Amino acid sequence: MTDIAIVDYGMGNLRSVSKALEHVAPAASITVTDDPEVVRKAGRVVVPGQGAMPDCLHELDARGLRGAVMEAATGKPFLGICIGLQMLFESSEEGDVEGLGIVPGNVLRFPSTAIMNANGQKLKVPHMGWNQVHQTIEHPLWKGIPNDARFYFVHSYYVETATPGPAAAYSLYPFPFTCAVARDNIFAVQFHPEKSHEAGLTLLRNFVRWEPVSAT
Amino acid sequence: MGLAKRIIPCLDVTNGRVVKGVNFIALRDAGDPIEIARRYDEQGADELTFLDITASSDNRGLILRIIEEVAAQVFIPLTVGGGVREVEDVRRLLNAGADKVSINTSAVQNPQLVGDAASRYGSQCIVVAIDAKRVRNADDTLQWKVFTHGGRKETGLDAIEWAKKMQLLGAGEILLTSMDKDGTRDGFDLALTRAVSDAVDIPVIASGGVGTLHHLAEGVLQGHADAVLAASIFHYGEYTIRQAKAYMAQHGIEVRL
């Protein structure tokens, strides 16, 4: 049986995610897969993602993976990364598409002009590089990670939860935006733990060991 | 609290070794790419850029093996460029473990490659590298022009307009090298860096000319760069990445320490 399934819906580069997981869990069986049955049988599921959300959802459906991802999101340790976070929401400004609707809220675009930092310098989109992640809740996946540790981001859209409930962390660019959500068996992040050096590897190690208490 | 400016060591790779030349001649061996990548990772580099400067296509497979090995041990973003001609080259590099692919000459020859690669793999992984040089026009005005083929061929394109066009086509980042400054060690072309950085909405990496830590700080403060790239000051042990970051932090630049 696969311990950890990395869902491959044909978008972007999943090698980084699998290499980082292999590094923190050398004994685990880790599979990059587009087979819904493998996802259903896996103990843990990771949904990464790069590129545009409409394409990601399209490819997810084209491969018949939507059902397996929905089940995973309600039943077992689930880690969403980047688009894997955004697609949990109800809708996105990107291509004006509906998401999976698992977390109430929407995905919005950073304004493309006139975002400035405190020094009046233009802030670029995509938001690319290492930003501080301010943890707002205690969570097993934050264990051993100092608050405000820096993680690597690259994205042009950000999530806005309908209620503060699921938010687990925020970053500033220049306004605060939610960069992690947590609920039951779901943990999903905007940044890339697989590219975030020690802090990122710690988060992945925590995920591999995580036993959510109330997976319903 | 906010986004940090990045420091990116650049590794020019040929025949499986890191080399550093001055204006593409007199290449000097700087060591094993995997060892060097690991050292910069330990020192806190924010990203690594590998440029495959292999002239012949015989040894292209080497860079893929190097990237695979680095990506299994170094968990920070990796950019790879050099010899990228088609979308298939982008796919191969991403599969080997690159996070971003840098396109230079082929972007000029076939701009649609940038568009195609960005729509297939996302803008976040497409970097357009621009080699720019100040030229004097017939009417005596000065302008930065784009050069290709490792700086040997003038294209006639205006560097600022070209950067804007690449953004429109889907580039997620610009790697901007001043050919006038490259290898001189007397600092970035700050006017060029600032002109391009202010003209586009995507991040700009300043490159070419770094000889001191102060040059790195200038690139951000005066050049408005989002990231600074350097090679020789790090390769030969003059400065560590950590020293560079400490210097930038002292000058009020937000960095990842």
CSV table of C-alpha atoms in Angstrom, one decimal:
chain,number,residue,atom,x,y,z
A,1,MET,CA,0.0,0.0,0.0
A,2,THR,CA,1.1,3.5,-0.7
A,3,ASP,CA,1.8,5.5,2.5
A,4,ILE,CA,1.7,8.9,0.7
A,5,ALA,CA,0.1,9.6,-2.7
A,6,ILE,CA,1.1,12.7,-4.5
A,7,VAL,CA,-1.7,13.5,-6.8
A,8,ASP,CA,-0.5,14.1,-10.4
A,9,TYR,CA,-3.0,15.8,-12.6
A,10,GLY,CA,-0.4,16.8,-15.2
A,11,MET,CA,0.3,20.3,-14.1
A,12,GLY,CA,3.8,21.4,-13.3
A,13,ASN,CA,6.6,19.8,-11.5
A,14,LEU,CA,5.9,17.2,-8.8
A,15,ARG,CA,9.5,16.0,-8.6
A,16,SER,CA,10.4,18.6,-6.0
A,17,VAL,CA,7.6,17.5,-3.7
A,18,SER,CA,8.3,13.8,-4.0
A,19,LYS,CA,12.1,14.4,-3.5
A,20,ALA,CA,11.5,16.4,-0.3
A,21,LEU,CA,9.1,13.8,1.1
A,22,GLU,CA,11.5,11.0,0.3
A,23,HIS,CA,14.2,13.0,2.1
A,24,VAL,CA,12.1,13.4,5.3
A,25,ALA,CA,10.5,9.9,5.2
A,26,PRO,CA,13.0,7.6,3.6
A,27,ALA,CA,11.2,4.5,4.8
A,28,ALA,CA,7.8,5.5,3.4
A,29,SER,CA,6.3,4.3,0.2
A,30,ILE,CA,5.7,7.5,-1.8
A,31,THR,CA,3.9,7.4,-5.1
A,32,VAL,CA,3.3,10.2,-7.7
A,33,THR,CA,0.0,9.0,-9.2
A,34,ASP,CA,-2.8,9.9,-11.5
A,35,ASP,CA,-4.8,6.8,-10.6
A,36,PRO,CA,-7.8,7.5,-8.4
A,37,GLU,CA,-7.7,4.1,-6.9
A,38,VAL,CA,-4.1,4.6,-5.7
A,39,VAL,CA,-5.2,7.9,-4.1
A,40,ARG,CA,-8.2,6.2,-2.4
A,41,LYS,CA,-6.0,3.5,-0.9
A,42,ALA,CA,-3.2,5.8,0.2
A,43,GLY,CA,-2.7,6.6,3.9
A,44,ARG,CA,-1.9,10.3,3.2
A,45,VAL,CA,-2.6,12.5,0.3
A,46,VAL,CA,-0.6,15.5,-1.0
A,47,VAL,CA,-2.1,17.8,-3.6
A,48,PRO,CA,0.5,20.1,-5.1
A,49,GLY,CA,0.0,22.3,-8.0
A,50,GLN,CA,1.5,25.0,-10.2
A,51,GLY,CA,0.2,27.0,-13.1
A,52,ALA,CA,-3.4,28.2,-13.6
A,53,MET,CA,-6.2,27.0,-11.4
A,54,PRO,CA,-8.7,26.6,-14.3
A,55,ASP,CA,-6.3,24.3,-16.1
A,56,CYS,CA,-5.6,22.4,-12.8
A,57,LEU,CA,-9.3,21.7,-12.3
A,58,HIS,CA,-9.8,20.7,-15.9
A,59,GLU,CA,-6.9,18.2,-15.7
A,60,LEU,CA,-8.2,16.9,-12.4
A,61,ASP,CA,-11.5,16.1,-14.0
A,62,ALA,CA,-10.0,14.8,-17.2
A,63,ARG,CA,-8.2,12.2,-15.2
A,64,GLY,CA,-11.2,11.3,-13.0
A,65,LEU,CA,-9.4,12.5,-9.9
A,66,ARG,CA,-11.9,14.9,-8.5
A,67,GLY,CA,-13.8,12.3,-6.5
A,68,ALA,CA,-10.7,10.7,-5.0
A,69,VAL,CA,-9.4,14.2,-4.0
A,70,MET,CA,-12.7,15.1,-2.4
A,71,GLU,CA,-12.8,11.9,-0.4
A,72,ALA,CA,-9.2,12.4,0.7
A,73,ALA,CA,-10.1,15.9,1.9
A,74,THR,CA,-12.8,14.5,4.1
A,75,GLY,CA,-11.1,11.4,5.4
A,76,LYS,CA,-7.3,11.3,5.8
A,77,PRO,CA,-4.3,13.4,6.4
A,78,PHE,CA,-4.4,15.9,3.5
A,79,LEU,CA,-1.7,18.4,2.5
A,80,GLY,CA,-2.5,21.0,-0.2
A,81,ILE,CA,0.3,23.1,-1.6
A,82,CYS,CA,-0.1,26.3,-3.7
A,83,ILE,CA,-2.9,25.5,-6.2
A,84,GLY,CA,-3.6,22.6,-4.0
A,85,LEU,CA,-4.7,25.1,-1.4
A,86,GLN,CA,-6.5,27.4,-3.8
A,87,MET,CA,-8.6,24.7,-5.3
A,88,LEU,CA,-10.1,23.9,-1.9
A,89,PHE,CA,-12.0,27.2,-2.1
A,90,GLU,CA,-15.4,28.0,-3.6
A,91,SER,CA,-14.3,30.1,-6.5
A,92,SER,CA,-11.3,31.9,-8.1
A,93,GLU,CA,-10.9,35.1,-10.0
A,94,GLU,CA,-8.4,33.2,-12.1
A,95,GLY,CA,-10.5,32.3,-15.2
A,96,ASP,CA,-13.6,32.9,-13.0
A,97,VAL,CA,-13.9,29.2,-12.1
A,98,GLU,CA,-15.6,27.3,-9.3
A,99,GLY,CA,-13.2,25.4,-7.0
A,100,LEU,CA,-13.9,22.2,-5.0
A,101,GLY,CA,-15.8,24.2,-2.4
A,102,ILE,CA,-14.4,22.4,0.6
A,103,VAL,CA,-13.3,25.6,2.4
A,104,PRO,CA,-15.7,28.6,2.3
A,105,GLY,CA,-14.1,31.6,0.6
A,106,ASN,CA,-12.5,32.8,-2.6
A,107,VAL,CA,-9.3,33.1,-4.5
A,108,LEU,CA,-8.3,36.7,-5.5
A,109,ARG,CA,-5.6,38.3,-7.6
A,110,PHE,CA,-3.0,40.6,-6.1
A,111,PRO,CA,-3.6,44.0,-7.7
A,112,SER,CA,-1.2,44.1,-10.7
A,113,THR,CA,-0.4,47.8,-10.3
A,114,ALA,CA,0.2,50.2,-7.5
A,115,ILE,CA,1.0,47.9,-4.7
A,116,MET,CA,3.7,49.5,-2.8
A,117,ASN,CA,5.8,48.6,0.3
A,118,ALA,CA,6.4,51.0,3.2
A,119,ASN,CA,9.3,52.6,1.3
A,120,GLY,CA,7.1,53.4,-1.7
A,121,GLN,CA,8.8,50.7,-3.9
A,122,LYS,CA,6.6,48.8,-6.3
A,123,LEU,CA,5.8,45.3,-5.2
A,124,LYS,CA,5.9,42.7,-8.0
A,125,VAL,CA,3.4,40.1,-9.0
A,126,PRO,CA,4.0,37.1,-8.8
A,127,HIS,CA,4.7,37.4,-5.1
A,128,MET,CA,8.0,35.5,-5.4
A,129,GLY,CA,10.6,34.7,-2.8
A,130,TRP,CA,10.9,34.2,1.0
A,131,ASN,CA,8.3,35.7,3.2
A,132,GLN,CA,7.5,35.4,6.9
A,133,VAL,CA,4.7,33.1,7.9
A,134,HIS,CA,2.9,34.3,11.0
A,135,GLN,CA,1.2,31.3,12.7
A,136,THR,CA,-2.2,32.2,14.2
A,137,ILE,CA,-3.1,28.9,15.7
A,138,GLU,CA,-1.2,26.0,17.3
A,139,HIS,CA,-1.1,23.0,15.1
A,140,PRO,CA,0.9,19.7,15.0
A,141,LEU,CA,2.3,20.8,11.5
A,142,TRP,CA,3.8,24.0,13.0
A,143,LYS,CA,5.7,21.9,15.6
A,144,GLY,CA,9.4,22.9,15.8
A,145,ILE,CA,8.9,25.8,13.3
A,146,PRO,CA,9.6,29.2,14.9
A,147,ASN,CA,6.7,31.7,14.4
A,148,ASP,CA,7.5,34.2,11.5
A,149,ALA,CA,9.9,31.7,9.9
A,150,ARG,CA,10.4,32.4,6.2
A,151,PHE,CA,9.0,30.1,3.5
A,152,TYR,CA,9.3,30.3,-0.3
A,153,PHE,CA,6.3,31.6,-2.2
A,154,VAL,CA,5.5,32.0,-5.8
A,155,HIS,CA,2.0,33.0,-6.7
A,156,SER,CA,-0.2,35.7,-8.2
A,157,TYR,CA,-3.5,34.8,-6.5
A,158,TYR,CA,-4.2,34.4,-2.8
A,159,VAL,CA,-7.0,32.9,-0.7
A,160,GLU,CA,-9.5,34.8,1.4
A,161,THR,CA,-11.5,32.6,3.9
A,162,ALA,CA,-15.2,33.5,4.3
A,163,THR,CA,-14.8,33.2,8.1
A,164,PRO,CA,-11.5,33.4,10.2
A,165,GLY,CA,-12.0,29.8,11.4
A,166,PRO,CA,-9.8,27.8,9.0
A,167,ALA,CA,-7.0,30.3,8.8
A,168,ALA,CA,-3.7,29.0,10.3
A,169,ALA,CA,-1.2,31.7,9.3
A,170,TYR,CA,-0.9,34.9,7.4
A,171,SER,CA,1.8,36.8,5.5
A,172,LEU,CA,2.1,40.4,4.4
A,173,TYR,CA,2.2,41.5,0.8
A,174,PRO,CA,1.8,44.3,1.6
A,175,PHE,CA,-1.6,43.6,3.3
A,176,PRO,CA,-2.1,40.4,5.4
A,177,PHE,CA,-3.3,37.4,3.4
A,178,THR,CA,-4.0,33.9,4.6
A,179,CYS,CA,-1.1,31.6,3.6
A,180,ALA,CA,-2.2,28.5,5.5
A,181,VAL,CA,-5.5,26.9,6.4
A,182,ALA,CA,-6.2,24.0,8.8
A,183,ARG,CA,-9.4,22.1,9.5
A,184,ASP,CA,-9.8,18.5,10.8
A,185,ASN,CA,-7.6,16.4,8.5
A,186,ILE,CA,-6.8,19.2,6.1
A,187,PHE,CA,-3.7,21.4,6.1
A,188,ALA,CA,-3.0,23.5,3.1
A,189,VAL,CA,-0.4,26.1,2.4
A,190,GLN,CA,0.2,28.8,-0.2
A,191,PHE,CA,4.0,28.5,0.1
A,192,HIS,CA,6.2,25.7,-1.1
A,193,PRO,CA,7.5,23.6,1.9
A,194,GLU,CA,9.4,21.4,-0.6
A,195,LYS,CA,11.5,24.5,-1.5
A,196,SER,CA,11.7,26.1,1.9
A,197,HIS,CA,14.8,24.6,3.4
A,198,GLU,CA,14.7,23.5,7.0
A,199,ALA,CA,11.4,25.2,7.9
A,200,GLY,CA,9.8,23.5,4.9
A,201,LEU,CA,11.3,20.1,5.6
A,202,THR,CA,10.1,20.3,9.2
A,203,LEU,CA,6.6,21.0,8.1
A,204,LEU,CA,6.7,17.9,5.7
A,205,ARG,CA,8.2,15.8,8.5
A,206,ASN,CA,5.3,16.9,10.8
A,207,PHE,CA,2.8,16.0,8.0
A,208,VAL,CA,4.2,12.5,7.6
A,209,ARG,CA,3.7,11.9,11.3
A,210,TRP,CA,0.5,13.7,11.7
A,211,GLU,CA,-2.5,11.8,13.2
A,212,PRO,CA,-5.5,14.2,13.0
A,213,VAL,CA,-7.8,13.7,15.9
A,214,SER,CA,-11.1,14.4,14.3
A,215,ALA,CA,-11.1,13.1,10.7
A,216,THR,CA,-14.8,12.7,10.0
B,1,MET,CA,8.0,41.9,8.1
B,2,GLY,CA,7.5,41.1,4.5
B,3,LEU,CA,9.1,39.6,1.4
B,4,ALA,CA,12.9,39.3,1.5
B,5,LYS,CA,15.2,40.4,-1.3
B,6,ARG,CA,17.0,37.4,-2.6
B,7,ILE,CA,20.7,36.6,-3.0
B,8,ILE,CA,21.3,34.1,-5.8
B,9,PRO,CA,24.7,32.6,-6.5
B,10,CYS,CA,25.1,31.7,-10.1
B,11,LEU,CA,27.0,28.6,-11.3
B,12,ASP,CA,28.2,28.5,-14.9
B,13,VAL,CA,28.5,24.8,-15.7
B,14,THR,CA,30.4,23.2,-18.6
B,15,ASN,CA,31.6,19.6,-18.9
B,16,GLY,CA,30.3,18.9,-15.4
B,17,ARG,CA,32.4,21.6,-13.7
B,18,VAL,CA,31.6,25.1,-12.5
B,19,VAL,CA,33.7,27.7,-14.3
B,20,LYS,CA,33.9,31.4,-14.3
B,21,GLY,CA,35.1,33.4,-17.3
B,22,VAL,CA,35.6,37.1,-17.9
B,23,ASN,CA,33.5,38.0,-21.0
B,24,PHE,CA,33.2,34.4,-21.9
B,25,ILE,CA,36.9,33.8,-22.3
B,26,ALA,CA,39.7,32.5,-20.0
B,27,LEU,CA,37.4,30.1,-18.2
B,28,ARG,CA,38.7,29.3,-14.7
B,29,ASP,CA,37.7,26.1,-12.9
B,30,ALA,CA,35.7,26.8,-9.7
B,31,GLY,CA,34.9,23.3,-8.6
B,32,ASP,CA,32.2,20.6,-8.5
B,33,PRO,CA,28.7,21.9,-9.0
B,34,ILE,CA,27.1,19.6,-6.4
B,35,GLU,CA,29.7,20.5,-3.7
B,36,ILE,CA,29.3,24.2,-4.5
B,37,ALA,CA,25.5,24.0,-4.5
B,38,ARG,CA,25.6,22.3,-1.1
B,39,ARG,CA,27.9,24.9,0.3
B,40,TYR,CA,25.7,27.8,-0.8
B,41,ASP,CA,22.7,26.0,0.6
B,42,GLU,CA,24.4,25.7,4.0
B,43,GLN,CA,25.3,29.4,3.8
B,44,GLY,CA,21.7,30.4,3.3
B,45,ALA,CA,21.4,31.1,-0.4
B,46,ASP,CA,17.8,31.9,-1.3
B,47,GLU,CA,18.0,30.2,-4.7
B,48,LEU,CA,20.6,28.8,-7.1
B,49,THR,CA,21.0,29.5,-10.8
B,50,PHE,CA,22.8,27.1,-13.1
B,51,LEU,CA,23.7,28.2,-16.5
B,52,ASP,CA,24.8,25.4,-18.9
B,53,ILE,CA,27.4,27.1,-21.0
B,54,THR,CA,28.3,23.9,-22.8
B,55,ALA,CA,28.9,25.0,-26.4
B,56,SER,CA,28.2,21.6,-28.1
B,57,SER,CA,25.0,19.6,-27.6
B,58,ASP,CA,27.0,16.4,-26.8
B,59,ASN,CA,27.2,17.1,-23.1
B,60,ARG,CA,23.6,18.4,-22.6
B,61,GLY,CA,22.7,15.3,-20.6
B,62,LEU,CA,25.3,16.2,-18.0
B,63,ILE,CA,23.4,19.2,-16.7
B,64,LEU,CA,20.3,17.0,-16.2
B,65,ARG,CA,22.2,14.6,-14.1
B,66,ILE,CA,23.7,17.4,-12.1
B,67,ILE,CA,20.3,19.0,-11.5
B,68,GLU,CA,18.9,15.7,-10.4
B,69,GLU,CA,21.6,15.2,-7.9
B,70,VAL,CA,21.4,18.7,-6.5
B,71,ALA,CA,17.6,18.6,-6.3
B,72,ALA,CA,17.7,15.5,-4.1
B,73,GLN,CA,19.8,17.2,-1.5
B,74,VAL,CA,19.1,21.0,-1.7
B,75,PHE,CA,15.6,22.1,-0.9
B,76,ILE,CA,15.6,25.7,-2.2
B,77,PRO,CA,14.5,26.9,-5.7
B,78,LEU,CA,16.7,25.9,-8.6
B,79,THR,CA,16.8,27.8,-11.9
B,80,VAL,CA,18.5,26.3,-14.9
B,81,GLY,CA,19.3,28.0,-18.2
B,82,GLY,CA,21.4,27.5,-21.3
B,83,GLY,CA,20.5,25.9,-24.6
B,84,VAL,CA,16.7,25.9,-24.0
B,85,ARG,CA,15.2,25.8,-27.5
B,86,GLU,CA,11.8,24.2,-27.2
B,87,VAL,CA,9.0,23.4,-24.8
B,88,GLU,CA,10.4,19.8,-24.5
B,89,ASP,CA,13.7,21.2,-23.1
B,90,VAL,CA,11.7,23.0,-20.4
B,91,ARG,CA,9.9,19.8,-19.6
B,92,ARG,CA,13.1,17.8,-19.3
B,93,LEU,CA,14.7,20.4,-17.0
B,94,LEU,CA,11.6,20.6,-14.8
B,95,ASN,CA,11.5,16.8,-14.6
B,96,ALA,CA,15.1,16.7,-13.5
B,97,GLY,CA,14.3,18.9,-10.6
B,98,ALA,CA,14.6,22.5,-11.8
B,99,ASP,CA,11.9,24.8,-10.4
B,100,LYS,CA,12.4,27.5,-13.1
B,101,VAL,CA,13.9,27.5,-16.5
B,102,SER,CA,15.7,30.4,-18.0
B,103,ILE,CA,15.3,31.2,-21.7
B,104,ASN,CA,17.6,33.7,-23.5
B,105,THR,CA,18.5,33.4,-27.2
B,106,SER,CA,15.5,31.2,-28.1
B,107,ALA,CA,13.1,33.8,-26.7
B,108,VAL,CA,14.4,36.3,-29.3
B,109,GLN,CA,14.4,33.7,-32.1
B,110,ASN,CA,11.0,32.4,-31.2
B,111,PRO,CA,9.1,34.6,-28.7
B,112,GLN,CA,6.2,32.2,-28.8
B,113,LEU,CA,8.3,29.7,-27.0
B,114,VAL,CA,8.0,31.9,-23.9
B,115,GLY,CA,4.2,32.0,-24.3
B,116,ASP,CA,3.9,28.3,-25.0
B,117,ALA,CA,6.1,27.3,-22.0
B,118,ALA,CA,4.3,29.7,-19.7
B,119,SER,CA,0.9,28.4,-20.6
B,120,ARG,CA,2.0,24.8,-20.3
B,121,TYR,CA,3.9,25.0,-17.1
B,122,GLY,CA,2.9,28.4,-15.6
B,123,SER,CA,4.6,31.7,-15.6
B,124,GLN,CA,6.1,31.0,-12.2
B,125,CYS,CA,8.7,28.7,-13.8
B,126,ILE,CA,9.6,30.8,-16.8
B,127,VAL,CA,12.5,33.2,-16.5
B,128,VAL,CA,13.5,35.3,-19.5
B,129,ALA,CA,17.2,36.1,-19.4
B,130,ILE,CA,18.2,39.4,-21.1
B,131,ASP,CA,21.8,40.3,-22.0
B,132,ALA,CA,21.8,44.1,-22.5
B,133,LYS,CA,24.5,46.4,-23.7
B,134,ARG,CA,24.5,50.2,-24.0
B,135,VAL,CA,24.9,51.2,-27.6
B,136,ARG,CA,25.1,54.6,-29.3
B,137,ASN,CA,22.6,55.2,-32.0
B,138,ALA,CA,23.3,57.0,-35.3
B,139,ASP,CA,21.7,60.1,-33.9
B,140,ASP,CA,24.0,59.9,-30.9
B,141,THR,CA,21.4,58.8,-28.4
B,142,LEU,CA,22.2,56.0,-26.0
B,143,GLN,CA,20.0,52.9,-25.6
B,144,TRP,CA,20.3,49.5,-24.1
B,145,LYS,CA,20.0,46.8,-26.7
B,146,VAL,CA,19.4,43.1,-26.4
B,147,PHE,CA,22.2,40.7,-27.4
B,148,THR,CA,22.0,36.9,-27.9
B,149,HIS,CA,24.3,34.0,-28.4
B,150,GLY,CA,26.2,34.7,-25.3
B,151,GLY,CA,26.5,38.3,-26.1
B,152,ARG,CA,27.9,37.9,-29.6
B,153,LYS,CA,24.9,38.9,-31.6
B,154,GLU,CA,23.0,42.2,-31.6
B,155,THR,CA,19.3,41.9,-32.1
B,156,GLY,CA,18.4,45.6,-32.5
B,157,LEU,CA,15.7,45.1,-29.7
B,158,ASP,CA,15.4,47.7,-27.0
B,159,ALA,CA,16.0,46.0,-23.7
B,160,ILE,CA,13.2,47.8,-21.8
B,161,GLU,CA,10.6,47.2,-24.5
B,162,TRP,CA,11.7,43.6,-24.7
B,163,ALA,CA,11.3,43.0,-21.0
B,164,LYS,CA,7.8,44.4,-21.2
B,165,LYS,CA,7.0,42.2,-24.1
B,166,MET,CA,8.3,39.1,-22.3
B,167,GLN,CA,6.1,39.9,-19.3
B,168,LEU,CA,3.1,40.1,-21.7
B,169,LEU,CA,3.9,36.8,-23.2
B,170,GLY,CA,4.0,35.1,-19.8
B,171,ALA,CA,7.5,35.4,-18.3
B,172,GLY,CA,7.3,35.2,-14.5
B,173,GLU,CA,10.7,36.9,-13.9
B,174,ILE,CA,13.5,38.7,-15.7
B,175,LEU,CA,17.2,37.8,-15.3
B,176,LEU,CA,18.9,41.0,-16.4
B,177,THR,CA,22.6,41.0,-17.2
B,178,SER,CA,24.6,44.0,-18.1
B,179,MET,CA,27.2,43.0,-20.7
B,180,ASP,CA,29.1,46.3,-20.1
B,181,LYS,CA,29.5,45.4,-16.4
B,182,ASP,CA,29.8,41.6,-16.5
B,183,GLY,CA,33.2,40.5,-15.3
B,184,THR,CA,34.3,44.1,-14.4
B,185,ARG,CA,33.7,43.8,-10.7
B,186,ASP,CA,32.8,47.5,-10.5
B,187,GLY,CA,29.1,47.1,-9.8
B,188,PHE,CA,25.7,46.5,-11.5
B,189,ASP,CA,24.5,48.8,-14.3
B,190,LEU,CA,22.2,50.5,-11.8
B,191,ALA,CA,20.5,52.8,-14.4
B,192,LEU,CA,19.7,49.8,-16.6
B,193,THR,CA,18.4,47.7,-13.7
B,194,ARG,CA,16.2,50.5,-12.4
B,195,ALA,CA,14.8,51.2,-15.8
B,196,VAL,CA,13.8,47.6,-16.4
B,197,SER,CA,12.6,46.9,-12.9
B,198,ASP,CA,10.4,50.0,-12.9
B,199,ALA,CA,9.0,49.2,-16.3
B,200,VAL,CA,7.7,45.7,-15.5
B,201,ASP,CA,5.4,44.3,-12.8
B,202,ILE,CA,7.3,41.0,-12.5
B,203,PRO,CA,10.4,40.5,-10.4
B,204,VAL,CA,13.8,41.4,-11.8
B,205,ILE,CA,17.1,39.8,-10.9
B,206,ALA,CA,20.1,42.1,-11.3
B,207,SER,CA,23.3,40.5,-12.7
B,208,GLY,CA,26.7,41.4,-14.0
B,209,GLY,CA,29.5,43.3,-12.3
B,210,VAL,CA,29.4,42.5,-8.6
B,211,GLY,CA,32.8,42.9,-6.9
B,212,THR,CA,31.8,44.0,-3.4
B,213,LEU,CA,29.0,43.5,-0.9
B,214,HIS,CA,28.1,47.1,-1.4
B,215,HIS,CA,27.3,46.4,-5.0
B,216,LEU,CA,24.7,43.9,-3.9
B,217,ALA,CA,23.0,46.5,-1.7
B,218,GLU,CA,23.1,49.1,-4.4
B,219,GLY,CA,21.4,46.7,-6.8
B,220,VAL,CA,18.4,46.6,-4.5
B,221,LEU,CA,18.4,50.2,-3.1
B,222,GLN,CA,19.2,52.1,-6.3
B,223,GLY,CA,18.6,49.5,-9.0
B,224,HIS,CA,15.2,48.5,-7.5
B,225,ALA,CA,16.1,44.8,-8.1
B,226,ASP,CA,14.0,42.1,-6.4
B,227,ALA,CA,17.0,39.8,-6.3
B,228,VAL,CA,20.7,40.0,-6.9
B,229,LEU,CA,22.9,37.5,-8.6
B,230,ALA,CA,26.6,37.0,-8.3
B,231,ALA,CA,29.2,34.4,-9.0
B,232,SER,CA,32.9,35.1,-8.5
B,233,ILE,CA,32.7,36.9,-5.2
B,234,PHE,CA,31.2,33.7,-3.7
B,235,HIS,CA,33.0,31.1,-5.7
B,236,TYR,CA,36.5,32.0,-4.6
B,237,GLY,CA,35.6,32.4,-1.0
B,238,GLU,CA,36.0,36.2,-0.8
B,239,TYR,CA,32.6,36.4,0.8
B,240,THR,CA,30.0,34.0,2.1
B,241,ILE,CA,26.3,34.4,1.4
B,242,ARG,CA,25.8,34.9,5.1
B,243,GLN,CA,28.2,37.9,5.1
B,244,ALA,CA,26.4,39.3,2.1
B,245,LYS,CA,23.0,39.1,3.8
B,246,ALA,CA,24.4,40.6,7.0
B,247,TYR,CA,25.7,43.5,5.0
B,248,MET,CA,22.4,44.0,3.2
B,249,ALA,CA,20.5,43.8,6.5
B,250,GLN,CA,22.7,46.5,8.0
B,251,HIS,CA,21.7,48.7,5.1
B,252,GLY,CA,18.0,48.3,5.8
B,253,ILE,CA,17.3,45.6,3.2
B,254,GLU,CA,15.0,42.9,4.3
B,255,VAL,CA,16.7,39.5,3.9
B,256,ARG,CA,16.2,35.9,5.0
B,257,LEU,CA,18.8,35.4,7.7
